[in-house]
Coordinates of C-alpha atoms (C1' of nucleotides) in Angstrom, one line a residue:
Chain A
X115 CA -154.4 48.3 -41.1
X116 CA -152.8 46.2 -43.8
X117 CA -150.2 48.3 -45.7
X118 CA -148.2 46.8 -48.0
X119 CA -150.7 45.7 -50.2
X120 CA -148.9 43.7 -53.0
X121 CA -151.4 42.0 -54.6
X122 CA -155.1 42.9 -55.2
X123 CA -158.2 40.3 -54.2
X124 CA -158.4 39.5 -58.1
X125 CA -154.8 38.8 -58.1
X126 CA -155.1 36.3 -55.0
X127 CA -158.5 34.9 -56.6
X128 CA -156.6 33.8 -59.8
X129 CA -153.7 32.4 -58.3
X130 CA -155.9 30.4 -55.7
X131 CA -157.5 28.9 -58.5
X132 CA -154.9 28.6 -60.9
X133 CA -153.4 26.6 -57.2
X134 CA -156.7 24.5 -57.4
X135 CA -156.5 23.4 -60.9
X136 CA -153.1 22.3 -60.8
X137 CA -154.3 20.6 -57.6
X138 CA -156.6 18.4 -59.8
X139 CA -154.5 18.0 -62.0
X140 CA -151.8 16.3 -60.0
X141 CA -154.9 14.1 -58.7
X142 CA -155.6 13.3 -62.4
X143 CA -152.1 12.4 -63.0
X144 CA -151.5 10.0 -59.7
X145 CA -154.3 8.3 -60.6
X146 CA -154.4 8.1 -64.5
X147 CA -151.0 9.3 -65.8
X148 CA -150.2 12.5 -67.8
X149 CA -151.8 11.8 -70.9
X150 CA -155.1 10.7 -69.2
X151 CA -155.3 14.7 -67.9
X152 CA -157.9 16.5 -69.1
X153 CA -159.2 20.0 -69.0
X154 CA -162.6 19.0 -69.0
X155 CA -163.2 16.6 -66.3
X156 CA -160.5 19.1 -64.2
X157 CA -163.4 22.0 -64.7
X158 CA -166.6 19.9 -64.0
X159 CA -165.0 18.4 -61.0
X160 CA -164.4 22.3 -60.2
X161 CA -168.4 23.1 -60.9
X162 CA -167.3 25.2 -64.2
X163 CA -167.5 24.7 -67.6
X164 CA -164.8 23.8 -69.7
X165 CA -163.7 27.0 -71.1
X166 CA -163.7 28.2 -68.0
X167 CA -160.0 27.2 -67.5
X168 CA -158.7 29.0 -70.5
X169 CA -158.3 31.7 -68.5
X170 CA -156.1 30.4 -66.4
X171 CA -154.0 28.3 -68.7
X172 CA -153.3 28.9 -72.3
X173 CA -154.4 25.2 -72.9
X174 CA -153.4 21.3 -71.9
X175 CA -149.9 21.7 -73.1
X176 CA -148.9 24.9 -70.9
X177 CA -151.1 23.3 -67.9
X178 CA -148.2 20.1 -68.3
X179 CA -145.3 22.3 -68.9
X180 CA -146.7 24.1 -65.5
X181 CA -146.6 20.9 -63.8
X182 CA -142.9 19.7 -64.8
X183 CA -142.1 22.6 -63.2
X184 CA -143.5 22.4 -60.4
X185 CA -141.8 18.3 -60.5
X186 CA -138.7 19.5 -61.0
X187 CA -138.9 22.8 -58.2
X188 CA -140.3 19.7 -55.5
X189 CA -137.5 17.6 -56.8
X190 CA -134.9 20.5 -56.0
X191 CA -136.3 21.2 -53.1
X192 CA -135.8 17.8 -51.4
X193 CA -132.4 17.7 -52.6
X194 CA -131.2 20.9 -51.0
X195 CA -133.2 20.2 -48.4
X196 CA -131.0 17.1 -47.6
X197 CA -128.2 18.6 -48.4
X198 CA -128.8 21.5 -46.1
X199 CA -129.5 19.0 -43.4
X200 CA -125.7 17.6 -43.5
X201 CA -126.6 14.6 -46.2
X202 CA -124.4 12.9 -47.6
X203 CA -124.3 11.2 -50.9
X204 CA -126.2 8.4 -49.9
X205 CA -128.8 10.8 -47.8
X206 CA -129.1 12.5 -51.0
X207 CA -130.0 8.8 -52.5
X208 CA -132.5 8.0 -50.0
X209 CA -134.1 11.9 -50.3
X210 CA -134.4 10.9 -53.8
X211 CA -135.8 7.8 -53.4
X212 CA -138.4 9.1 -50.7
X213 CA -139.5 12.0 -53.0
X214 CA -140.0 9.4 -56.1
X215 CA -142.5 7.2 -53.7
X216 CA -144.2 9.9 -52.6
X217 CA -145.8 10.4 -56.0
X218 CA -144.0 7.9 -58.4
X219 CA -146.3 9.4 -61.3
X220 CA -144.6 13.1 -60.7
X221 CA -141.2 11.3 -60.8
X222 CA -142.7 9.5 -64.1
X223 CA -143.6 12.9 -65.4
X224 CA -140.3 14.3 -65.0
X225 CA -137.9 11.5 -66.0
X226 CA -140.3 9.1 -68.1
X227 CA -140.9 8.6 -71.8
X228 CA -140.1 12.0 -73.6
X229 CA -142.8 13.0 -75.8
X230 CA -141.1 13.7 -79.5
X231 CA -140.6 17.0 -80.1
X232 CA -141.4 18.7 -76.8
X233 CA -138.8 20.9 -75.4
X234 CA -139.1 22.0 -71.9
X235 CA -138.3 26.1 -71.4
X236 CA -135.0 27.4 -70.2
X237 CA -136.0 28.4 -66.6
X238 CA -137.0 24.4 -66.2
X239 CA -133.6 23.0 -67.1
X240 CA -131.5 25.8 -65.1
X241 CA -133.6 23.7 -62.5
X242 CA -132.4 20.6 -63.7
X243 CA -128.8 22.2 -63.8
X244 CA -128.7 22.9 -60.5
X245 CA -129.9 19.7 -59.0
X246 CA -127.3 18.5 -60.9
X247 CA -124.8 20.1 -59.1
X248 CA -125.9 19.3 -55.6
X249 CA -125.2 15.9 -56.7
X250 CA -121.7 17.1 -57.9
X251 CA -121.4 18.7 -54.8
X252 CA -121.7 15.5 -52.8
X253 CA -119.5 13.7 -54.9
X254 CA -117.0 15.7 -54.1
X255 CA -117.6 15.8 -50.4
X256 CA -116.6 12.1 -51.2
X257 CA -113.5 9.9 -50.6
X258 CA -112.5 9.9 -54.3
X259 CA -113.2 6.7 -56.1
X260 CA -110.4 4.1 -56.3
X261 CA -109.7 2.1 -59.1
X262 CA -108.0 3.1 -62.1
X263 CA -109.1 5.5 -64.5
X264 CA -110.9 4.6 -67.5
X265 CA -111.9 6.1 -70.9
X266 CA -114.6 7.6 -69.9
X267 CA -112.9 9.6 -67.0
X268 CA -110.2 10.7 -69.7
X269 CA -113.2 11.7 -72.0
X270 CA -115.1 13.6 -69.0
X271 CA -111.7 15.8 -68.8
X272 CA -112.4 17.5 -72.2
X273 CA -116.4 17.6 -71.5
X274 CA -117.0 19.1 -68.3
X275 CA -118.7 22.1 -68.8
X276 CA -122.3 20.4 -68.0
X277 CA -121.1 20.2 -64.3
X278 CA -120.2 24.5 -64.7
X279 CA -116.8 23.6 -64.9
X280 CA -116.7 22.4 -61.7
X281 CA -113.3 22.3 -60.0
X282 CA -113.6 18.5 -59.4
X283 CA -111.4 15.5 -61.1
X284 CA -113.0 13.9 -63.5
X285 CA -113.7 10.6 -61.6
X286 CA -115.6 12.5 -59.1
X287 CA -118.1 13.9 -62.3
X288 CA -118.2 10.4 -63.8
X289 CA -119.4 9.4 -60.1
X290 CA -122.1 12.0 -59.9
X291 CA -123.4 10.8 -63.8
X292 CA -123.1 6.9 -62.6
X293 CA -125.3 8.1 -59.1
X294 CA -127.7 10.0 -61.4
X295 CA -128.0 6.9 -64.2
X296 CA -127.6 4.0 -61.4
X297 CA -130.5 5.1 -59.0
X298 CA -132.7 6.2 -61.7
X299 CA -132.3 2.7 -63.5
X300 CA -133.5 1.1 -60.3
X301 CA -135.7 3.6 -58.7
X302 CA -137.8 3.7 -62.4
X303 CA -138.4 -0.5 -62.6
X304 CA -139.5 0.1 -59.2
X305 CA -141.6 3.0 -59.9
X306 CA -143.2 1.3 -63.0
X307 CA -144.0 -2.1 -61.0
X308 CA -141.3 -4.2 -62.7
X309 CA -140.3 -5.8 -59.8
X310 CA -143.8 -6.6 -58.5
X311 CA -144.3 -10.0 -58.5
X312 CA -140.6 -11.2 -58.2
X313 CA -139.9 -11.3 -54.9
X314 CA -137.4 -9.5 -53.5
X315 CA -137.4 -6.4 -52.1
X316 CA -136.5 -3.3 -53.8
X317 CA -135.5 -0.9 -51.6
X318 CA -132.6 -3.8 -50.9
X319 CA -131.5 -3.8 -54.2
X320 CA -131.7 0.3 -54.5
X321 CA -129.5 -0.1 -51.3
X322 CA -127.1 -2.5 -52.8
X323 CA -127.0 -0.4 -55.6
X324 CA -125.7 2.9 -53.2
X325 CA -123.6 0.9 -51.3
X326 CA -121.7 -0.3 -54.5
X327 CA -121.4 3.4 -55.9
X328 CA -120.1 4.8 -52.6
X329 CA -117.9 1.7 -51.7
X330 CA -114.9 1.8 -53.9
Chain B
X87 CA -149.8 -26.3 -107.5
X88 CA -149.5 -25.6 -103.8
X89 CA -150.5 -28.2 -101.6
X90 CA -150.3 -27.5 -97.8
X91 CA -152.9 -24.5 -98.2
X92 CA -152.7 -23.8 -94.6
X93 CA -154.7 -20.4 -94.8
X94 CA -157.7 -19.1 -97.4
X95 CA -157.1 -16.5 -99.2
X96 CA -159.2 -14.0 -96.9
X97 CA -156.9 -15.1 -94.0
X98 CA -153.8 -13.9 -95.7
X99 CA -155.7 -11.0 -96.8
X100 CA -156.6 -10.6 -92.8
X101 CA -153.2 -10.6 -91.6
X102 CA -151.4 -8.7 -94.5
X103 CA -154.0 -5.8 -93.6
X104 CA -153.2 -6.1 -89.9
X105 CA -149.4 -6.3 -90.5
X106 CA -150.1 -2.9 -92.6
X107 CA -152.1 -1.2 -90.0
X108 CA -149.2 -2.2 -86.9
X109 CA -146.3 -0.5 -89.5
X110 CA -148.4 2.6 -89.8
X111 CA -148.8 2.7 -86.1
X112 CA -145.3 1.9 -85.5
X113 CA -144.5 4.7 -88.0
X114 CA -146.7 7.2 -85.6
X115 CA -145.6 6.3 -82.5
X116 CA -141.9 6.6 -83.7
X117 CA -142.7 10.0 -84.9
X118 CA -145.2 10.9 -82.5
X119 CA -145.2 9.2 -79.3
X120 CA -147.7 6.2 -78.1
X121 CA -149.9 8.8 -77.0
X122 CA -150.0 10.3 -80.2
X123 CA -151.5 7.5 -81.7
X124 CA -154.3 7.8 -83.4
X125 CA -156.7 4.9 -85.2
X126 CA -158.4 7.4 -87.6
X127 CA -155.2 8.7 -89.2
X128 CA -153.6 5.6 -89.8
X129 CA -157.1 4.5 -91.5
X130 CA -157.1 7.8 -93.4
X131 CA -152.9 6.6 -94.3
X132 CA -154.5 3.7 -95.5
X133 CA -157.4 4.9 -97.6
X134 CA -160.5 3.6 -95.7
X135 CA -162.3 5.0 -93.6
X136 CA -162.0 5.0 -89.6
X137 CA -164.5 2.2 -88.5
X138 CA -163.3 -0.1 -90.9
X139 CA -159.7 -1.0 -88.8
X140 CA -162.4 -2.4 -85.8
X141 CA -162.8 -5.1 -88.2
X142 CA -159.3 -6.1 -87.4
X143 CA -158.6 -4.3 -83.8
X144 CA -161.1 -4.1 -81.2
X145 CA -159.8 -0.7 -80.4
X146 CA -157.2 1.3 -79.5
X147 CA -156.1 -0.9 -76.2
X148 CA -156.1 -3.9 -78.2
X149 CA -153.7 -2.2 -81.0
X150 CA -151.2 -0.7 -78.6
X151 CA -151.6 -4.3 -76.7
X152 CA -150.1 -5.9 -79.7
X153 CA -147.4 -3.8 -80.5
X154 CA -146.1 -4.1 -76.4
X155 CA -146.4 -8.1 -77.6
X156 CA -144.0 -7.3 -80.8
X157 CA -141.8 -4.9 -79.1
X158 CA -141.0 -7.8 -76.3
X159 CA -140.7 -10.6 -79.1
X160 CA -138.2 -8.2 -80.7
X161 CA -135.8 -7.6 -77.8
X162 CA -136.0 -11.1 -77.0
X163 CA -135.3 -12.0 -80.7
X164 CA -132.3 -9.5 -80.1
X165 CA -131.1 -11.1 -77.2
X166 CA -131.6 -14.7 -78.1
X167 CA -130.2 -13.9 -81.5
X168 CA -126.8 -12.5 -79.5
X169 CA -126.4 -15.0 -77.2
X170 CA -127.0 -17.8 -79.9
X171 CA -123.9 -16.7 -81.6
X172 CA -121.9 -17.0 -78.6
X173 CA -122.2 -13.3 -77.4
X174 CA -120.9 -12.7 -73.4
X175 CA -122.7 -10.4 -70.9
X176 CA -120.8 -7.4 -72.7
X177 CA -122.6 -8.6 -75.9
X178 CA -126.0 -9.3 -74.9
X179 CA -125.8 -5.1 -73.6
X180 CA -124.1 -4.2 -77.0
X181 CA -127.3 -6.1 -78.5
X182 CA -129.9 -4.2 -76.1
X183 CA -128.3 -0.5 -76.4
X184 CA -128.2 -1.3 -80.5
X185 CA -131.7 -2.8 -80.1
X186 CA -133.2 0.2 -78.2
X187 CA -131.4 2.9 -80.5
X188 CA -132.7 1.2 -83.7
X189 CA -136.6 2.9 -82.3
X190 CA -136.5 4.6 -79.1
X191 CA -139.8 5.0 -78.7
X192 CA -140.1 1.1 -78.9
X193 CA -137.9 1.0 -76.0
X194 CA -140.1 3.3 -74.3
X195 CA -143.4 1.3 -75.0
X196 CA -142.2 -1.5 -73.0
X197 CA -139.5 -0.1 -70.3
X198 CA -140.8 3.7 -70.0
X199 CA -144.0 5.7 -68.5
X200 CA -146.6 2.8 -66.9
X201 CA -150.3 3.8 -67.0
X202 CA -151.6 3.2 -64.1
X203 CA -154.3 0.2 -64.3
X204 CA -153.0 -1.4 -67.2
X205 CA -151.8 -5.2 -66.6
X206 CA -149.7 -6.9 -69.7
X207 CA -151.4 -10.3 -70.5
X208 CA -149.8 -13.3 -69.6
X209 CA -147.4 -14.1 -72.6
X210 CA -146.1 -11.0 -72.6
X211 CA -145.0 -11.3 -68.6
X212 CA -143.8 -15.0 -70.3
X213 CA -141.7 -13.5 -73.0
X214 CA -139.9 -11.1 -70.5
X215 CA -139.3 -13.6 -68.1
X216 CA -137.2 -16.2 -70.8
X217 CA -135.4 -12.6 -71.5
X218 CA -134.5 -12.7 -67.8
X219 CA -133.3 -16.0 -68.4
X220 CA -130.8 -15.3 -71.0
X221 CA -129.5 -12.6 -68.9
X222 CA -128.9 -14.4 -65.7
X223 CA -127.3 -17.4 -68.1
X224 CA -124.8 -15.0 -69.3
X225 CA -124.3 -14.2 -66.0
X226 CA -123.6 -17.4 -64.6
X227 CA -121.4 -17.8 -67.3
X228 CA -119.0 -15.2 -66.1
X229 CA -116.0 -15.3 -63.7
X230 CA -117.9 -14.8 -60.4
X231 CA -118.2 -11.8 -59.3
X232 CA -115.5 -11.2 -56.1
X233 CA -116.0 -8.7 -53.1
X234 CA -118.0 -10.3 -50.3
X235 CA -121.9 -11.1 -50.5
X236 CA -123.8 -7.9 -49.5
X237 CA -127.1 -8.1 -47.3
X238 CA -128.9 -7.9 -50.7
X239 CA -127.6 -11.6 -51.6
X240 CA -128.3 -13.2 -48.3
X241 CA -131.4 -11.3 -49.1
X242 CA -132.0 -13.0 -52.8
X243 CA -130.8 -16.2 -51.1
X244 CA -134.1 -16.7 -50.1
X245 CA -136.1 -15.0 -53.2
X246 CA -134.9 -16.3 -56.5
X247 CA -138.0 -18.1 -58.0
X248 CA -138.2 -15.2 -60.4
X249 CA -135.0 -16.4 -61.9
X250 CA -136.8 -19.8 -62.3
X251 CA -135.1 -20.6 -59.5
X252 CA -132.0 -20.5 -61.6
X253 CA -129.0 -22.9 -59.8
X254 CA -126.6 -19.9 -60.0
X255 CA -125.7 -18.5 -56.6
X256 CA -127.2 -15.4 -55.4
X257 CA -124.5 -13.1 -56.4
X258 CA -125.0 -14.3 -60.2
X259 CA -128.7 -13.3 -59.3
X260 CA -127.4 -9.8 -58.2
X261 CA -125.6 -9.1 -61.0
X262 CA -128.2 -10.0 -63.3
X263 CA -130.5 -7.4 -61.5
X264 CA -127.6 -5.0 -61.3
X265 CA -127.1 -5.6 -65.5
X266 CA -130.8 -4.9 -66.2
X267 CA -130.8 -2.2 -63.8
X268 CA -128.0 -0.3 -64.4
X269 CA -127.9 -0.3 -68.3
X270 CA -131.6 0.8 -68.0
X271 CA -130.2 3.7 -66.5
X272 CA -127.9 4.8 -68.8
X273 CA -130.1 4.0 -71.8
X274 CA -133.4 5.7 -70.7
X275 CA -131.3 8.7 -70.1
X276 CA -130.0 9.0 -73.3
X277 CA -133.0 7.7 -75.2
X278 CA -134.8 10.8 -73.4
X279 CA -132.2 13.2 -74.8
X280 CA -131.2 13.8 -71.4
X281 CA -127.6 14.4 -72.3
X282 CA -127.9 16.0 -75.0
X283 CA -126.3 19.2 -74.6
X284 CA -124.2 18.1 -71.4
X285 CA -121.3 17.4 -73.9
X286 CA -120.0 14.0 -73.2
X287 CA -120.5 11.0 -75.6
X288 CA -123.5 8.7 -74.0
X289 CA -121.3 5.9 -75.8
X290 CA -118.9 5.8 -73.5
X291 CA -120.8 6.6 -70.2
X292 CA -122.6 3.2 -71.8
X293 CA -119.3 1.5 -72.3
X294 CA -117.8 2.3 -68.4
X295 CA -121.6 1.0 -66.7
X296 CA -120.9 -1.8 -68.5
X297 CA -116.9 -2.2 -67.6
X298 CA -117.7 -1.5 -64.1
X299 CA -120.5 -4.3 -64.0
X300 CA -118.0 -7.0 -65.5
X301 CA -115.0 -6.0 -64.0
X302 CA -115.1 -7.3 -60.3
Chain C
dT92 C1' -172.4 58.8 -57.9
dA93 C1' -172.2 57.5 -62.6
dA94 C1' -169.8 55.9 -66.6
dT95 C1' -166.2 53.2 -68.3
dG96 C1' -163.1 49.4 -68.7
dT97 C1' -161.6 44.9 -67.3
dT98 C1' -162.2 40.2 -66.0
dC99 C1' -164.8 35.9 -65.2
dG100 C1' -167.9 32.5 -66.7
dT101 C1' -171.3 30.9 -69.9
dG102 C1' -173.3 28.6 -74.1
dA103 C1' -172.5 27.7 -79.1
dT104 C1' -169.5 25.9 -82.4
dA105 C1' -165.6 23.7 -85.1
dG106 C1' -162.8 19.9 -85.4
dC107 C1' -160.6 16.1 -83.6
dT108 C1' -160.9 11.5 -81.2
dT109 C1' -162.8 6.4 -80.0
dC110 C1' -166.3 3.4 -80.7
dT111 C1' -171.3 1.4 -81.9
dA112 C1' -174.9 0.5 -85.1
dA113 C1' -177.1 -0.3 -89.4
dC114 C1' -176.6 -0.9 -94.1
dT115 C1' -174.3 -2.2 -98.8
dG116 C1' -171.6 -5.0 -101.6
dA117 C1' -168.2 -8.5 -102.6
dT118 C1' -166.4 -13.1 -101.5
dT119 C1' -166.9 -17.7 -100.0
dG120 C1' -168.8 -22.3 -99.1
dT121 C1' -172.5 -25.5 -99.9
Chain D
dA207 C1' -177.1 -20.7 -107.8
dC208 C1' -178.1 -19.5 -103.3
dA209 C1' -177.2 -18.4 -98.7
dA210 C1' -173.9 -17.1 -95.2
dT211 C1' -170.0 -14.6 -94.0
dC212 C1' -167.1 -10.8 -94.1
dA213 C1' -165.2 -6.1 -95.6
dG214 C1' -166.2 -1.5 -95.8
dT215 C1' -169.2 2.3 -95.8
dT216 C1' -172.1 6.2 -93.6
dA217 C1' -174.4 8.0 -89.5
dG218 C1' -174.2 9.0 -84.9
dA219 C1' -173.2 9.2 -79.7
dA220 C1' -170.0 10.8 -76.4
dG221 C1' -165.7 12.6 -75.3
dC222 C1' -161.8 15.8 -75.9
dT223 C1' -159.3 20.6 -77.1
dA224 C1' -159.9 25.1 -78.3
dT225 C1' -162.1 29.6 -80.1
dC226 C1' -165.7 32.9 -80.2
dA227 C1' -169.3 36.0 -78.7
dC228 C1' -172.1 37.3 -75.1
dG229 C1' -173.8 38.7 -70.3
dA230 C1' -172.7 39.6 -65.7
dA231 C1' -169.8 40.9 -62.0
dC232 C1' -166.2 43.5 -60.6
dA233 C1' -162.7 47.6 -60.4
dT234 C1' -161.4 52.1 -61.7
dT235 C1' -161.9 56.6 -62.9
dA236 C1' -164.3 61.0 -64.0

DNA sequence: TAATGTTCGTGATAGCTTCTAACTGATTGT
DNA sequence: ACAATCAGTTAGAAGCTATCACGAACATTA
């Protein structure tokens, strides 16, 4: 006898095809790109009409916003799920790299050309905040970098409440902004076939790339 | 009285209206996005009706096409225009970072989101290759980089004829790809709005990238 | 059990888009 | 001056997002 019943058979119903649209839709989107998505051709493929889908999104725009979400929760989750596992810095790097390949349009949807004006809701970016400070975290785990410290290192003293004031020296935040900016320069040319067609391999220069942030 | 009439009449008429409908465009997609870009409305802008522009566009693709070609000529004419007045490495990204914050979304139609299936025709491949070139020439015109050769130069050793197989030793190469790769980084983040609201000044996260790429 | 309310899916419709086709009128070259 | 070319028009097909009103299936309650 089932007894905590916590949802009703409608409930599950919706959600499973709420699940299946955003299931096509990620299709769509690997195959097309984001602004290719449409509801239509989501709802034929599903043997319903059009307006069908309206009630189970407002419309394309919270459908997308629905999707970033679920980008940036996937994203999170192979983070901490390599940083649960013992990862390092650089097993963070290669997590990342590995989620991005996977589906380089979900990375692409997340981290490619802002559309003007659109501004993801809060819950999204306390995502984003908190991915940030795995990375942080690792950092910190670190050797801390040599060298001398620059301007921007004196300039990251006074702005550091992005990282939540995070107990760590300056040069240890500048490191987790250079990870963030260095591997996301490479991994997108990648991504976007820029390197197609010029030889070399990427995933050497991604790894020249790590080596050089974690070597000195 | 002119005498070297090189074009009719209707042929300057011809280009002046297709240099009016690419600044409309340009106009939209600044505002709007490249997605956002719509043929009708810039007709409407224009006071004719919507047809009327596939006298001078075959469509849509053909448009957007164009203004990829004109966004590459322009960075290139950025670059060139830098390194012909005797601009180092540190110039020619001074020259890119001012380049991409004079129209962001410019930067993005070339470097940001790819949609899947499209190829850029030849020239434009052409044009971003010579903008390669300058690169790796301001490159190999710097104090060589020190450290010892990574596996990733042994690597580009044997894969350089995307540099045109440039004379410059492989770690010249590296750096080059490092330079593109690196301050791609940094700028796509901060031409997404990315930082905004961490606090820190995108300037100088810019301006240490940069440093660090010189320095050794 | 019967009546009531809620939800799902439909077709119709408005308004937008790209793009083709046929037609008018002005401009150009012979 | 006449014929060919070219610019721009309206009409229309096919696609899209999104709203509305309706019927049918479901759930809940009296």
């Amino acid at each position: 006898m089932p007894e905590a019943r916590t949802s009703t058979p409608r409930e599950r119903y919706r959600t499973q095809v709420r699940a299946e649209i955003k299931e096509h839709a990620w299709e769509q989107i690997a195959t097309a790109g984001a602004s290719a998505l449409s509801l239509n051709a989501i709802a034929k493929r599903m043997g319903m009409s059009g307006p069908a889908l309206y009630r189970y999104f407002d419309g394309r725009d919270e459908l997308i916003t629905e999707l970033i979400r679920d980008a940036y929760r996937s994203q999170a989750d192979a983070f901490r799920a390599a940083a649960g596992s013992g990862a390092d810095l650089a097993g963070l790097a290669h997590a990342l790299r590995a989620w991005a390949l996977e589906d380089p349009q979900r990375y692409f949807l997340i981290h490619g050309t802002p559309v003007p004006g659109y501004h993801a809701p809060g819950d999204i970016t306390e995502i984003a905040a908190e991915t940030m400070t795995v990375i942080v975290d690792a950092c910190a785990a670190l050797a801390s970098p040599g060298g001398t410290a620059g301007a921007f290192d004196a300039h990251l003293e006074d702005h550091r409440q992005w990282a939540g004031d995070h107990p760590a020296p300056s040069p240890v935040l500048h490191r987790a902004l250079s990870f963030w900016s260095r591997l996301h320069g490479v991994l997108s040319l990648e991504l976007a076939g820029q390197f197609t067609g010029m030889g070399f391999d990427p995933a050497l220069l991604f790894e020249a790339e790590l080596k050089d942030l974690i070597g000195p």
